[in-house]
C-alpha atoms as an extended CHARMM CRD file, in Angstrom:
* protein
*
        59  EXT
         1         1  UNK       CA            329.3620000000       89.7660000000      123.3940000000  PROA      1               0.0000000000
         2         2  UNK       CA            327.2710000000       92.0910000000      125.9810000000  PROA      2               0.0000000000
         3         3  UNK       CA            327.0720000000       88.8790000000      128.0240000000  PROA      3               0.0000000000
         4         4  UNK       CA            330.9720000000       88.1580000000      127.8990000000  PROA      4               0.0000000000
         5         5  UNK       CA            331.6290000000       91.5330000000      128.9270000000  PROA      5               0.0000000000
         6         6  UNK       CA            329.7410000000       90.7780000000      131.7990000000  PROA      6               0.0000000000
         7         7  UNK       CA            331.3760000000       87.8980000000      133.1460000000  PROA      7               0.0000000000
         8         8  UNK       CA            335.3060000000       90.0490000000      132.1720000000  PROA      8               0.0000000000
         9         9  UNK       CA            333.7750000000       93.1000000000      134.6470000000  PROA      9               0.0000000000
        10        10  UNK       CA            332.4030000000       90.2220000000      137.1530000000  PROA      10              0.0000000000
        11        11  UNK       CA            335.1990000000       88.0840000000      137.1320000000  PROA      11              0.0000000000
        12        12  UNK       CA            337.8730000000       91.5220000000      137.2020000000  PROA      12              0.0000000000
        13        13  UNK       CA            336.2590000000       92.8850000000      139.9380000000  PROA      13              0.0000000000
        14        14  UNK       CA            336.0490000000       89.4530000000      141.8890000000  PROA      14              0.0000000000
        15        15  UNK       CA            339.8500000000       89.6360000000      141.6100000000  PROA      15              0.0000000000
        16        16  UNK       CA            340.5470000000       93.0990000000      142.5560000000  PROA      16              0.0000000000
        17        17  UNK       CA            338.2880000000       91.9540000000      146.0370000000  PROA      17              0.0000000000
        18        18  UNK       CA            340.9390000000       89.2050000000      146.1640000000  PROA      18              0.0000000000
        19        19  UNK       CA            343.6160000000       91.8880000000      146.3720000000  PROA      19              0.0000000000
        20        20  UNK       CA            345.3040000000       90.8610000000      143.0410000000  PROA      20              0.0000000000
        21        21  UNK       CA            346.5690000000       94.4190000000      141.7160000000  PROA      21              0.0000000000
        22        22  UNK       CA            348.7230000000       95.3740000000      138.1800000000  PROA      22              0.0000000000
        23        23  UNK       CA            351.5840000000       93.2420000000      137.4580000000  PROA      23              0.0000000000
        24        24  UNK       CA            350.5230000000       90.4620000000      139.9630000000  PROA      24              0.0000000000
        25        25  UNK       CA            350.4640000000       87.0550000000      138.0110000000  PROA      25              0.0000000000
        26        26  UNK       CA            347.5540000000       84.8560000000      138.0070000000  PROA      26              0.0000000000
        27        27  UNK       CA            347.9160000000       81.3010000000      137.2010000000  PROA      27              0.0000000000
        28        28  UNK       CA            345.1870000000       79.3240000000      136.0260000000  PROA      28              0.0000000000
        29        29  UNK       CA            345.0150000000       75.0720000000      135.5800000000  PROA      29              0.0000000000
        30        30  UNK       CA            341.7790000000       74.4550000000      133.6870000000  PROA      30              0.0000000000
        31        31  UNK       CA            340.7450000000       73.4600000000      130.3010000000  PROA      31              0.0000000000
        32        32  UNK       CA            340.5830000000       74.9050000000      126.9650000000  PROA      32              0.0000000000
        33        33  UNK       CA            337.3870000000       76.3160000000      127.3910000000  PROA      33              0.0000000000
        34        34  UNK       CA            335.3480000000       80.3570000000      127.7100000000  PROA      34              0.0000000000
        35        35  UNK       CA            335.9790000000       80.5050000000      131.2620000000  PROA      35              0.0000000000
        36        36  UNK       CA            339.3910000000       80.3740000000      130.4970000000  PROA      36              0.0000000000
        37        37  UNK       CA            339.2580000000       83.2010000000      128.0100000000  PROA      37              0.0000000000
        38        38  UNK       CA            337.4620000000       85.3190000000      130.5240000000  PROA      38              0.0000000000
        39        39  UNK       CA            339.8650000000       84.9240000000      133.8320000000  PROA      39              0.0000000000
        40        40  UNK       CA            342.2180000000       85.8420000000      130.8900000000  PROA      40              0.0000000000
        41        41  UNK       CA            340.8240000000       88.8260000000      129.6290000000  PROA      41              0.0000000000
        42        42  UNK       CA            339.8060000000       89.8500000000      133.6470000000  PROA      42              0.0000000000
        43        43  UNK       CA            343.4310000000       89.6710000000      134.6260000000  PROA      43              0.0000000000
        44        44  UNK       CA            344.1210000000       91.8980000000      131.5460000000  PROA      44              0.0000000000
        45        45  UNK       CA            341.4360000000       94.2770000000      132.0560000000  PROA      45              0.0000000000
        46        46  UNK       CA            342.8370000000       95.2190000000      135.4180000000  PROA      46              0.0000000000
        47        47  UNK       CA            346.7160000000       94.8070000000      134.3370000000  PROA      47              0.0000000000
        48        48  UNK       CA            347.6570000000       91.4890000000      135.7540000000  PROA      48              0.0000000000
        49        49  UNK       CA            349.7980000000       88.7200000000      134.2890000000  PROA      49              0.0000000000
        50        50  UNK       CA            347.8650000000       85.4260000000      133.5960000000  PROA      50              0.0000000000
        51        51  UNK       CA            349.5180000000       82.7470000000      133.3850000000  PROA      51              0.0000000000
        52        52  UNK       CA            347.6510000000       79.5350000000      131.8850000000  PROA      52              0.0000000000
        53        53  UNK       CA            349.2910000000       76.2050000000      132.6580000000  PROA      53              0.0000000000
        54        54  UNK       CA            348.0310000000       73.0670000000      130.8480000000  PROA      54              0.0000000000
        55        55  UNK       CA            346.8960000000       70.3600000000      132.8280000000  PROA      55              0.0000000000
        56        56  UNK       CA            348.4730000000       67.4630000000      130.6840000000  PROA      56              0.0000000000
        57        57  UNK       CA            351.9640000000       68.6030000000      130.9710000000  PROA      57              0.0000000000
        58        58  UNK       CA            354.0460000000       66.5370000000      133.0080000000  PROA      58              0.0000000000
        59        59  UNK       CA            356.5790000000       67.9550000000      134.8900000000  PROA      59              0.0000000000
């Protein structure tokens, strides 16, 4: 877990460099995998939306 917390704090304070503030929504087109679950828990740790979109949905 100590290591996942490291890539949340990494990945939260990459986006707060990229300006993204509370209540901005992040969208994110990957796969089902951790990466995923840590952009997630990044946006929430600094109060952003994410938004996941699946990559096999046809629109």
């Amino acid at each position: 877990y100590k290591e996942l917390q490291k890539k949340i704090t990494k990945c939260a304070i990459w986006l707060q460099e990229q300006e993204i503030k509370p209540d901005d929504i992040i969208s994110v087109c990957t796969h089902n995998q951790i990466n995923a679950f840590v952009s997630c828990l990044a946006a929430s740790y600094i109060n952003a939306i994410f938004n996941p979109w699946d990559e096999n949905m046809n629109l």
